[in-house]
Amino acid sequence: IMPDEMARRLILERGDGGARHFEDAVPDPSSPVIGILGTGDFSRSLARRLVASGYQVVVGSRTPTRFVALFPEEAEVTTQLEAANKADLIFVAVYPEHHSTLMDLKQTLAGKTLVDVSNSLSINHKGPSNAELLADYFPGSFVVKGFNTVSAWTLQMGARDGGRQVFLCSNSQTAKNLVKSICHRMGFIPVDMGLLSSSLEIENLPLYLFPSWRLPVLCMLILFIFFYLYNFIRDVLYPFITEHKSAFYKMPIEVVNVTLPSVALVMLALVYLPGLLAAFLQLWSGTKYNRFPNWLDRWLLSRKQLGLCSFLCAVLHAVYSLCLPLRKSAQFKLSNMAYKQVKKGMEDSWVDEEVWRMELYLSVGIMALGLLSLLAVTSLPSVAGTINWREFSFIQSTLGYCALFMATAHTLFYGWNRAFVLARYHFYMPPTFVLVLVLPFVVLLGRAALCLPCVAGRLRKIRRGWERNRHIRFMLPAEDCRNGVENVSNV
Amino acid sequence: IMPDEMARRLILERGDGGARHFEDAVPDPSSPVIGILGTGDFSRSLARRLVASGYQVVVGSRTPTRFVALFPEEAEVTTQLEAANKADLIFVAVYPEHHSTLMDLKQTLAGKTLVDVSNSLSINHKGPSNAELLADYFPGSFVVKGFNTVSAWTLQMGARDGGRQVFLCSNSQTAKNLVKSICHRMGFIPVDMGLLSSSLEIENLPLYLFPSWRLPVLCMLILFIFFYLYNFIRDVLYPFITEHKSAFYKMPIEVVNVTLPSVALVMLALVYLPGLLAAFLQLWSGTKYNRFPNWLDRWLLSRKQLGLCSFLCAVLHAVYSLCLPLRKSAQFKLSNMAYKQVKKGMEDSWVDEEVWRMELYLSVGIMALGLLSLLAVTSLPSVAGTINWREFSFIQSTLGYCALFMATAHTLFYGWNRAFVLARYHFYMPPTFVLVLVLPFVVLLGRAALCLPCVAGRLRKIRRGWERNRHIRFMLPAEDCRNGVENVSNV
Amino acid sequence: IMPDEMARRLILERGDGGARHFEDAVPDPSSPVIGILGTGDFSRSLARRLVASGYQVVVGSRTPTRFVALFPEEAEVTTQLEAANKADLIFVAVYPEHHSTLMDLKQTLAGKTLVDVSNSLSINHKGPSNAELLADYFPGSFVVKGFNTVSAWTLQMGARDGGRQVFLCSNSQTAKNLVKSICHRMGFIPVDMGLLSSSLEIENLPLYLFPSWRLPVLCMLILFIFFYLYNFIRDVLYPFITEHKSAFYKMPIEVVNVTLPSVALVMLALVYLPGLLAAFLQLWSGTKYNRFPNWLDRWLLSRKQLGLCSFLCAVLHAVYSLCLPLRKSAQFKLSNMAYKQVKKGMEDSWVDEEVWRMELYLSVGIMALGLLSLLAVTSLPSVAGTINWREFSFIQSTLGYCALFMATAHTLFYGWNRAFVLARYHFYMPPTFVLVLVLPFVVLLGRAALCLPCVAGRLRKIRRGWERNRHIRFMLPAEDCRNGVENVSNV
């Protein structure tokens, strides 16, 4: 994916794409001969890597003479037949659509291990996978799917960026183990994905485009559009229609800046709602052994993304707000305000209530943002990897709820008493913050309900494996306690 | 801890919690039989994982019939006795308090390897650990502690988030090695923690709640409270008592915003103080082979956390400051200022000194913040992992001192000549920045002292292994040079 | 490099530097005896680690009695000769300059594996490397280079921070494999670097100081100085000379704040320029099998750094801008503005065009910054590691160009019609933004050209391996498709 600094450094300092030191590594005769069919970039990088790990490599090509120059000299470039003969394990690095062209190697490849490294061309195409097709072509051989998630670049750099994983699957455990050992020796971490029937999903892995982000982002966009229109009508259209005052200049910043916090708060509530639902579902069904409905499972899985979207909106809201006094419009207003004051001849324009309202909602807002930032940082893979489950749940659950509470308070202070000022109901539409506050209130109340001793105790029992209908306390599975902790942390 | 994107993706697209492809993996007969006692979530995920890695799995339960449905079909679910019989290595996944219920398996388990996966229930409980108790119950068996830091979820996902570590300890090296190989095959990274006497600390690992953060955060809170009260008295109480002017509106933002930078600067100084102390201690004792006192060791170890706390305060200070002009109070003041100017009829209210003071301390402050952000980013595990020691020390030490210097300059410019204006000494209390500057000055002077050629030379010699009392230059341990570099970087 | 939390935790809680549990691990007799020559910090940590991994360790010292106390008790500390005798694999942890002192062990070490763990003292010194010298001293032994990138600290902590890599090279594959297995057992990830001729670069690795950052940072500094001077002349010197108005107070903030965005935008353009050049080069040469010129290779490799520098400038620009209204100077100006308004007696100072201009360029600027932040986050190693190539290229290429476009729009809105106002051409120097816009325009136009169907199609063909001169369609190398995608993503 991205070569780490070390790798980059070595190239920079060599300037030859990291090839040289591979060139002069020595294959040890003891190690098995590995064949490669195909001569593309991937084949070349693979050959380099294998040679560097001390394997003997034989490359099979239709036109050996033409490609020999492109391969490290330790790798023997020859005809496909000879390559297939010499090696016991062969990487098939030719286009899936050309697999048929290998049919005349059928006898030679029988009993040998074939590694299919191809990707599927479209993500929607429903099986059979390339690997399964290859297995049909060569029933006598043992097909292993793998290495397709590794790029030629990573191969050449030799997985220097640490935990490079290779997803493997095959119907032959022995063939799989053989490939696993090669992975290890090349410095990759093999991940066993079971039978060849998993090959389709492995072939699709490189084609995904943020599947787990689709729903949250969509949800964010819909909320944004809704609130933007709502605020546009209230803050721009209303004064235009009623008093013919053109406030269209508000569209790029002010309206956006009222919309963003609304989206942020609602989405933050959406992060904690599914956990509540799950808890109440368990309480209702009186067991933790029932599967959650599918939509709830997906919702629970996309909480991280929902949270980060909410954080994005919150940060943008902060930036927009901080930009407000920069604007010429703000300066003009101030100057006009001073003008009025002078005209009125009033020494001091101070209004204590307005001052307090603003000081309060600003400070609470900053704290909420600070907490959200903590949550965002700890959801970085490398940070999340260094903290244990208890710490993770403390941050994501305890601090998360504090953030939700703060954000709600921020909105309440902002609203002050305006929810009860009729003049604010333009076209009978309540101020935005009134709509926004509904969901957070529901979530906070729900959470409070779960803290009631009776409810909490029942939930804890259920999560330790207790079931309403069958009271087997004599022999509880260990670890339920720990997983109990985990689930609680999701609430 | 947190499943990586790939894992999430596979579930999303399967919607069956990643179970299916495990279901249909084939155990290879050659591989050893592994037993599991207990049928909780952890047992189930463990069984899945083992089957997926091609092991034969036998699960022992009190009520096999009831749980058979919950396990992958390749795993044989049977009585505890039969499971204990069939397997040579058995995972004990039952509550520690139920270990006694396994006593009747004593003969069967003799000579076999038992893996205890339990956690301690409370962090404070002093040994013996569950594993040690298990070892007492089954003196004939070889007990290995491990896998308790791995969650059922991670097991099911198959450690796809790369460097998942498993902490192992045991009194039998062979048993440990056996479990290590299983770890590797399951895609985990075993970490050897020595003898079973380490089991207590391993059992505690999942229960820690940011132990390394406790002191720094505590220190931050104390400093915050102290400076908040100090500023409250100076900026709010003083005008109220002396002139009956109510400035309580300053409490949420302005007072906080004078407090935060004070905390930030003092803590930044605390980051570099222990390194200085260590250096002077080495100079004084004339050797590097003496251990530092314990408190200094801990202090040296919590520098990263101290630094990040300081960074947090600095960022909050920046945000609070940027919010200042947003506030109604600021607008009222401006308007009043304009009013006065008009009344006075002065064309231009420009005061050059005030302008320069502000421009200077703002720009210096921004640079300090920029440097601190660099330090913060490089202390992210994944970033720190890609840079070598020299780079790390350059950032954390060289740039760190620049940041400290900048922050001090920022405060000096802010103070301007006010330290010498008597009117600023409300209740004879010096302005906050005077108190704050003490520690940074001490640290910067100390660092400067270490740069004096004579001192620096002596220190370098000491860190290359030289000792005042014994002049053995003939045979210096290699690597002292490198470690020298490391220590220097801590100064 | 940086010990992960777990490690830190264990020490904190033990307070004895993580030593104890190593102390009491048991070496298993079956495992090979490993020798260490030298008694420095590194030797001690290495001994601890090896003992902990269950090896028998023999340490050879000139003065065994003196150092025995410093080593774990399982490690035998004896004379160099005896150590060399007992062990088959010996770590040479003595200063390179003392290698000669080992000459009398020549016979004993013959046929054994020597691991050289030393670093080169200066980065510029051209070979032979320490390891090669060692190999010359002991022609009868098999020298392996490695472990020099690992610090004593990491050794002691036992590579708990996951993917700790050890770079190995040697002329003897068997010796290398032996060391590799030891790496694995110690929990490190060995990375094969081929023959001993690579040892020099391995010895240099710990001495690098951000080599990949040098050019980008240099480029940033040069651009900064140029634009700063340019703006200084236009905004400070010009008014001073023409109207004797002193605007020197602008130097710390305002001039910097006009300079930073210029640097940011130009550097962002420089990120995407090399990709374009590469594409056009491929179109022109009609093949992808020609190597790019060296300067282009390096440029392509430093795009990440260029991008992050640009991001840094953009963020600083944002912070500086947000500070503007904080300044006393801004307040004075506002107050004066109000004064003038009152004097003129104009009710409303509103100027619609200025308002719109500002609202527009602010909002577009914020969006650009938001996109850049996304790019920055995904270039964090741990984040980049969790996304596949398609996602990476989507972010870095698609979103990247959006960011470039936004930033250009931001500058255009800022410029408004001022490029055509002669009064703005102080000393006949065009306004800064005019200079700045040249490069971004070139890049955006170039990119647009590549989107023309004919060009795009031709490029796609070339990247699938097609060549103008030789039309071999019959047998395309597999994977070219994928690598095609990769390359495209670089454009």
PDB file of C-alpha atoms in Angstrom, chain A residues 115-294:
ATOM      1  CA  VAL A 115      -1.081 -20.217  -6.661  1.00  0.00           C
ATOM      2  CA  ASP A 116      -3.628 -17.964  -8.373  1.00  0.00           C
ATOM      3  CA  VAL A 117      -2.717 -14.301  -7.813  1.00  0.00           C
ATOM      4  CA  SER A 118      -5.362 -12.646 -10.003  1.00  0.00           C
ATOM      5  CA  ASN A 119      -8.045 -10.137  -9.012  1.00  0.00           C
ATOM      6  CA  SER A 120     -11.631 -10.159 -10.191  1.00  0.00           C
ATOM      7  CA  LEU A 121     -12.237  -7.437 -12.777  1.00  0.00           C
ATOM      8  CA  SER A 122     -15.585  -6.249 -11.405  1.00  0.00           C
ATOM      9  CA  ILE A 123     -16.777  -6.362  -7.832  1.00  0.00           C
ATOM     10  CA  ASN A 124     -20.355  -7.256  -8.694  1.00  0.00           C
ATOM     11  CA  HIS A 125     -19.593 -10.357 -10.726  1.00  0.00           C
ATOM     12  CA  LYS A 126     -20.968 -13.382  -8.887  1.00  0.00           C
ATOM     13  CA  GLY A 127     -18.682 -16.475  -8.855  1.00  0.00           C
ATOM     14  CA  PRO A 128     -17.191 -18.755  -9.887  1.00  0.00           C
ATOM     15  CA  SER A 129     -13.956 -17.023  -8.922  1.00  0.00           C
ATOM     16  CA  ASN A 130     -10.850 -17.085 -11.106  1.00  0.00           C
ATOM     17  CA  ALA A 131      -9.294 -19.521  -8.655  1.00  0.00           C
ATOM     18  CA  GLU A 132     -12.289 -21.847  -8.866  1.00  0.00           C
ATOM     19  CA  LEU A 133     -12.166 -21.708 -12.665  1.00  0.00           C
ATOM     20  CA  LEU A 134      -8.446 -22.490 -12.539  1.00  0.00           C
ATOM     21  CA  ALA A 135      -9.218 -25.431 -10.256  1.00  0.00           C
ATOM     22  CA  ASP A 136     -11.752 -26.685 -12.827  1.00  0.00           C
ATOM     23  CA  TYR A 137      -9.157 -26.409 -15.610  1.00  0.00           C
ATOM     24  CA  PHE A 138      -6.579 -28.326 -13.556  1.00  0.00           C
ATOM     25  CA  PRO A 139      -8.492 -30.830 -11.407  1.00  0.00           C
ATOM     26  CA  GLY A 140      -5.240 -32.728 -10.841  1.00  0.00           C
ATOM     27  CA  SER A 141      -3.475 -29.758  -9.244  1.00  0.00           C
ATOM     28  CA  PHE A 142      -3.943 -28.158  -5.814  1.00  0.00           C
ATOM     29  CA  VAL A 143      -5.041 -24.538  -6.291  1.00  0.00           C
ATOM     30  CA  VAL A 144      -4.254 -21.947  -3.604  1.00  0.00           C
ATOM     31  CA  LYS A 145      -5.675 -18.437  -3.826  1.00  0.00           C
ATOM     32  CA  GLY A 146      -3.508 -15.640  -2.505  1.00  0.00           C
ATOM     33  CA  PHE A 147      -1.102 -12.688  -2.933  1.00  0.00           C
ATOM     34  CA  ASN A 148      -3.648 -10.720  -4.982  1.00  0.00           C
ATOM     35  CA  THR A 149      -3.954  -8.121  -2.213  1.00  0.00           C
ATOM     36  CA  VAL A 150      -0.178  -7.545  -2.388  1.00  0.00           C
ATOM     37  CA  SER A 151       0.954  -4.971  -4.939  1.00  0.00           C
ATOM     38  CA  ALA A 152       4.017  -5.394  -7.128  1.00  0.00           C
ATOM     39  CA  TRP A 153       5.497  -2.425  -5.289  1.00  0.00           C
ATOM     40  CA  THR A 154       5.105  -4.049  -1.870  1.00  0.00           C
ATOM     41  CA  LEU A 155       6.607  -7.251  -3.218  1.00  0.00           C
ATOM     42  CA  GLN A 156       9.639  -5.395  -4.506  1.00  0.00           C
ATOM     43  CA  MET A 157      10.048  -3.503  -1.227  1.00  0.00           C
ATOM     44  CA  GLY A 158       9.872  -6.834   0.559  1.00  0.00           C
ATOM     45  CA  ALA A 159       7.060  -6.109   2.989  1.00  0.00           C
ATOM     46  CA  ARG A 160       9.259  -3.765   4.943  1.00  0.00           C
ATOM     47  CA  ASP A 161       6.161  -2.026   6.232  1.00  0.00           C
ATOM     48  CA  GLY A 162       5.801  -4.730   8.876  1.00  0.00           C
ATOM     49  CA  GLY A 163       2.476  -6.538   9.176  1.00  0.00           C
ATOM     50  CA  ARG A 164       1.788  -7.070   5.501  1.00  0.00           C
ATOM     51  CA  GLN A 165      -0.889  -9.740   5.354  1.00  0.00           C
ATOM     52  CA  VAL A 166      -1.513 -12.324   2.668  1.00  0.00           C
ATOM     53  CA  PHE A 167      -4.990 -13.869   2.567  1.00  0.00           C
ATOM     54  CA  LEU A 168      -4.898 -17.524   1.578  1.00  0.00           C
ATOM     55  CA  CYS A 169      -7.521 -20.153   0.886  1.00  0.00           C
ATOM     56  CA  SER A 170      -7.435 -23.606  -0.624  1.00  0.00           C
ATOM     57  CA  ASN A 171      -9.149 -27.000  -0.408  1.00  0.00           C
ATOM     58  CA  SER A 172      -5.798 -28.650   0.260  1.00  0.00           C
ATOM     59  CA  GLN A 173      -4.489 -27.916   3.719  1.00  0.00           C
ATOM     60  CA  THR A 174      -1.020 -29.212   2.809  1.00  0.00           C
ATOM     61  CA  ALA A 175      -0.762 -26.960  -0.253  1.00  0.00           C
ATOM     62  CA  LYS A 176      -1.954 -24.067   1.897  1.00  0.00           C
ATOM     63  CA  ASN A 177       0.660 -24.810   4.564  1.00  0.00           C
ATOM     64  CA  LEU A 178       3.358 -24.932   1.883  1.00  0.00           C
ATOM     65  CA  VAL A 179       2.361 -21.464   0.626  1.00  0.00           C
ATOM     66  CA  LYS A 180       2.108 -20.252   4.245  1.00  0.00           C
ATOM     67  CA  SER A 181       5.736 -21.204   4.869  1.00  0.00           C
ATOM     68  CA  ILE A 182       6.769 -19.307   1.712  1.00  0.00           C
ATOM     69  CA  CYS A 183       4.806 -16.273   2.970  1.00  0.00           C
ATOM     70  CA  HIS A 184       6.642 -16.382   6.298  1.00  0.00           C
ATOM     71  CA  ARG A 185      10.025 -16.672   4.594  1.00  0.00           C
ATOM     72  CA  MET A 186       9.177 -13.715   2.328  1.00  0.00           C
ATOM     73  CA  GLY A 187       8.268 -11.714   5.440  1.00  0.00           C
ATOM     74  CA  PHE A 188       4.488 -11.710   4.958  1.00  0.00           C
ATOM     75  CA  ILE A 189       1.862 -12.737   7.485  1.00  0.00           C
ATOM     76  CA  PRO A 190      -0.405 -15.407   5.976  1.00  0.00           C
ATOM     77  CA  VAL A 191      -4.061 -15.266   6.997  1.00  0.00           C
ATOM     78  CA  ASP A 192      -5.959 -18.505   6.576  1.00  0.00           C
ATOM     79  CA  MET A 193      -9.374 -17.947   4.976  1.00  0.00           C
ATOM     80  CA  GLY A 194     -10.426 -21.585   4.775  1.00  0.00           C
ATOM     81  CA  LEU A 195     -11.661 -23.338   1.634  1.00  0.00           C
ATOM     82  CA  LEU A 196     -11.397 -22.234  -2.007  1.00  0.00           C
ATOM     83  CA  SER A 197     -15.037 -21.144  -1.751  1.00  0.00           C
ATOM     84  CA  SER A 198     -13.671 -18.020  -0.007  1.00  0.00           C
ATOM     85  CA  SER A 199     -11.569 -17.163  -3.057  1.00  0.00           C
ATOM     86  CA  LEU A 200     -14.264 -14.934  -4.570  1.00  0.00           C
ATOM     87  CA  GLU A 201     -14.240 -12.636  -1.555  1.00  0.00           C
ATOM     88  CA  ILE A 202     -10.435 -12.642  -1.513  1.00  0.00           C
ATOM     89  CA  GLU A 203     -10.410 -11.677  -5.193  1.00  0.00           C
ATOM     90  CA  ASN A 204     -12.805  -8.840  -4.388  1.00  0.00           C
ATOM     91  CA  LEU A 205     -10.802  -7.408  -1.468  1.00  0.00           C
ATOM     92  CA  PRO A 206      -8.661  -5.098  -3.645  1.00  0.00           C
ATOM     93  CA  LEU A 207     -11.757  -3.713  -5.380  1.00  0.00           C
ATOM     94  CA  TYR A 208     -13.634  -2.456  -2.327  1.00  0.00           C
ATOM     95  CA  LEU A 209     -14.073   1.297  -1.982  1.00  0.00           C
ATOM     96  CA  PHE A 210     -14.745   2.036   1.709  1.00  0.00           C
ATOM     97  CA  PRO A 211     -17.770  -0.280   2.020  1.00  0.00           C
ATOM     98  CA  SER A 212     -18.014   0.377   5.750  1.00  0.00           C
ATOM     99  CA  TRP A 213     -18.144   4.139   5.127  1.00  0.00           C
ATOM    100  CA  ARG A 214     -20.931   4.139   2.554  1.00  0.00           C
ATOM    101  CA  LEU A 215     -23.914   4.145   4.933  1.00  0.00           C
ATOM    102  CA  PRO A 216     -22.495   6.621   7.473  1.00  0.00           C
ATOM    103  CA  VAL A 217     -21.449   9.095   4.755  1.00  0.00           C
ATOM    104  CA  LEU A 218     -24.797   8.740   2.993  1.00  0.00           C
ATOM    105  CA  CYS A 219     -26.564   9.346   6.303  1.00  0.00           C
ATOM    106  CA  MET A 220     -24.384  12.404   6.856  1.00  0.00           C
ATOM    107  CA  LEU A 221     -25.202  13.836   3.434  1.00  0.00           C
ATOM    108  CA  ILE A 222     -28.944  13.328   3.847  1.00  0.00           C
ATOM    109  CA  LEU A 223     -28.944  14.991   7.263  1.00  0.00           C
ATOM    110  CA  PHE A 224     -26.847  17.848   5.885  1.00  0.00           C
ATOM    111  CA  ILE A 225     -29.160  18.506   2.958  1.00  0.00           C
ATOM    112  CA  PHE A 226     -32.254  18.355   5.150  1.00  0.00           C
ATOM    113  CA  PHE A 227     -30.916  20.743   7.792  1.00  0.00           C
ATOM    114  CA  TYR A 228     -29.407  23.054   5.187  1.00  0.00           C
ATOM    115  CA  LEU A 229     -32.759  23.505   3.450  1.00  0.00           C
ATOM    116  CA  TYR A 230     -34.506  23.891   6.799  1.00  0.00           C
ATOM    117  CA  ASN A 231     -32.120  26.650   7.879  1.00  0.00           C
ATOM    118  CA  PHE A 232     -32.158  28.243   4.430  1.00  0.00           C
ATOM    119  CA  ILE A 233     -35.928  28.632   4.637  1.00  0.00           C
ATOM    120  CA  ARG A 234     -35.816  29.978   8.192  1.00  0.00           C
ATOM    121  CA  ASP A 235     -32.816  32.319   7.944  1.00  0.00           C
ATOM    122  CA  VAL A 236     -32.741  33.426   4.300  1.00  0.00           C
ATOM    123  CA  LEU A 237     -36.128  32.929   2.679  1.00  0.00           C
ATOM    124  CA  TYR A 238     -38.173  34.108   5.678  1.00  0.00           C
ATOM    125  CA  PRO A 239     -36.595  37.598   6.027  1.00  0.00           C
ATOM    126  CA  PHE A 240     -36.609  37.921   2.216  1.00  0.00           C
ATOM    127  CA  ILE A 241     -40.319  37.160   1.927  1.00  0.00           C
ATOM    128  CA  THR A 242     -41.531  38.924   5.033  1.00  0.00           C
ATOM    129  CA  GLU A 243     -39.300  42.018   5.086  1.00  0.00           C
ATOM    130  CA  HIS A 244     -37.726  41.869   1.592  1.00  0.00           C
ATOM    131  CA  LYS A 245     -34.336  41.834   3.333  1.00  0.00           C
ATOM    132  CA  SER A 246     -31.764  40.010   1.190  1.00  0.00           C
ATOM    133  CA  ALA A 247     -29.694  37.754   3.463  1.00  0.00           C
ATOM    134  CA  PHE A 248     -28.423  35.525   0.656  1.00  0.00           C
ATOM    135  CA  TYR A 249     -24.849  36.334   1.625  1.00  0.00           C
ATOM    136  CA  LYS A 250     -25.462  33.972   4.594  1.00  0.00           C
ATOM    137  CA  MET A 251     -25.644  30.919   2.314  1.00  0.00           C
ATOM    138  CA  PRO A 252     -21.929  30.051   2.042  1.00  0.00           C
ATOM    139  CA  ILE A 253     -21.047  30.366   5.723  1.00  0.00           C
ATOM    140  CA  GLU A 254     -23.715  31.217   8.253  1.00  0.00           C
ATOM    141  CA  VAL A 255     -26.343  28.729   7.066  1.00  0.00           C
ATOM    142  CA  VAL A 256     -23.672  26.019   6.709  1.00  0.00           C
ATOM    143  CA  ASN A 257     -22.457  26.834  10.200  1.00  0.00           C
ATOM    144  CA  VAL A 258     -25.913  26.282  11.692  1.00  0.00           C
ATOM    145  CA  THR A 259     -26.299  23.079   9.692  1.00  0.00           C
ATOM    146  CA  LEU A 260     -22.994  21.401  10.619  1.00  0.00           C
ATOM    147  CA  PRO A 261     -23.537  21.254  14.408  1.00  0.00           C
ATOM    148  CA  SER A 262     -27.022  19.853  13.852  1.00  0.00           C
ATOM    149  CA  VAL A 263     -25.624  17.024  11.721  1.00  0.00           C
ATOM    150  CA  ALA A 264     -22.784  16.450  14.202  1.00  0.00           C
ATOM    151  CA  LEU A 265     -25.070  16.143  17.229  1.00  0.00           C
ATOM    152  CA  VAL A 266     -27.646  13.921  15.541  1.00  0.00           C
ATOM    153  CA  MET A 267     -24.925  11.590  14.238  1.00  0.00           C
ATOM    154  CA  LEU A 268     -23.269  11.451  17.644  1.00  0.00           C
ATOM    155  CA  ALA A 269     -26.597  10.308  19.045  1.00  0.00           C
ATOM    156  CA  LEU A 270     -26.805   7.699  16.250  1.00  0.00           C
ATOM    157  CA  VAL A 271     -23.464   6.305  17.475  1.00  0.00           C
ATOM    158  CA  TYR A 272     -24.899   5.365  20.864  1.00  0.00           C
ATOM    159  CA  LEU A 273     -28.446   4.478  19.859  1.00  0.00           C
ATOM    160  CA  PRO A 274     -27.703   0.961  18.489  1.00  0.00           C
ATOM    161  CA  GLY A 275     -25.877  -0.034  21.678  1.00  0.00           C
ATOM    162  CA  LEU A 276     -28.956   0.966  23.673  1.00  0.00           C
ATOM    163  CA  LEU A 277     -31.245  -0.978  21.340  1.00  0.00           C
ATOM    164  CA  ALA A 278     -29.006  -4.030  21.683  1.00  0.00           C
ATOM    165  CA  ALA A 279     -29.141  -3.792  25.486  1.00  0.00           C
ATOM    166  CA  PHE A 280     -32.917  -3.428  25.585  1.00  0.00           C
ATOM    167  CA  LEU A 281     -33.263  -6.286  23.090  1.00  0.00           C
ATOM    168  CA  GLN A 282     -31.211  -8.518  25.389  1.00  0.00           C
ATOM    169  CA  LEU A 283     -33.260  -7.435  28.396  1.00  0.00           C
ATOM    170  CA  TRP A 284     -36.467  -8.141  26.530  1.00  0.00           C
ATOM    171  CA  SER A 285     -35.436 -11.547  25.158  1.00  0.00           C
ATOM    172  CA  GLY A 286     -33.803 -12.377  28.491  1.00  0.00           C
ATOM    173  CA  THR A 287     -30.742 -14.001  26.870  1.00  0.00           C
ATOM    174  CA  LYS A 288     -27.578 -12.984  25.056  1.00  0.00           C
ATOM    175  CA  TYR A 289     -27.529 -16.075  22.839  1.00  0.00           C
ATOM    176  CA  ASN A 290     -30.072 -14.762  20.312  1.00  0.00           C
ATOM    177  CA  ARG A 291     -28.568 -13.147  17.206  1.00  0.00           C
ATOM    178  CA  PHE A 292     -29.349  -9.443  16.734  1.00  0.00           C
ATOM    179  CA  PRO A 293     -31.340  -8.543  13.610  1.00  0.00           C
ATOM    180  CA  ASN A 294     -29.052  -7.949  10.642  1.00  0.00           C
TER     181      ASN A 294
END
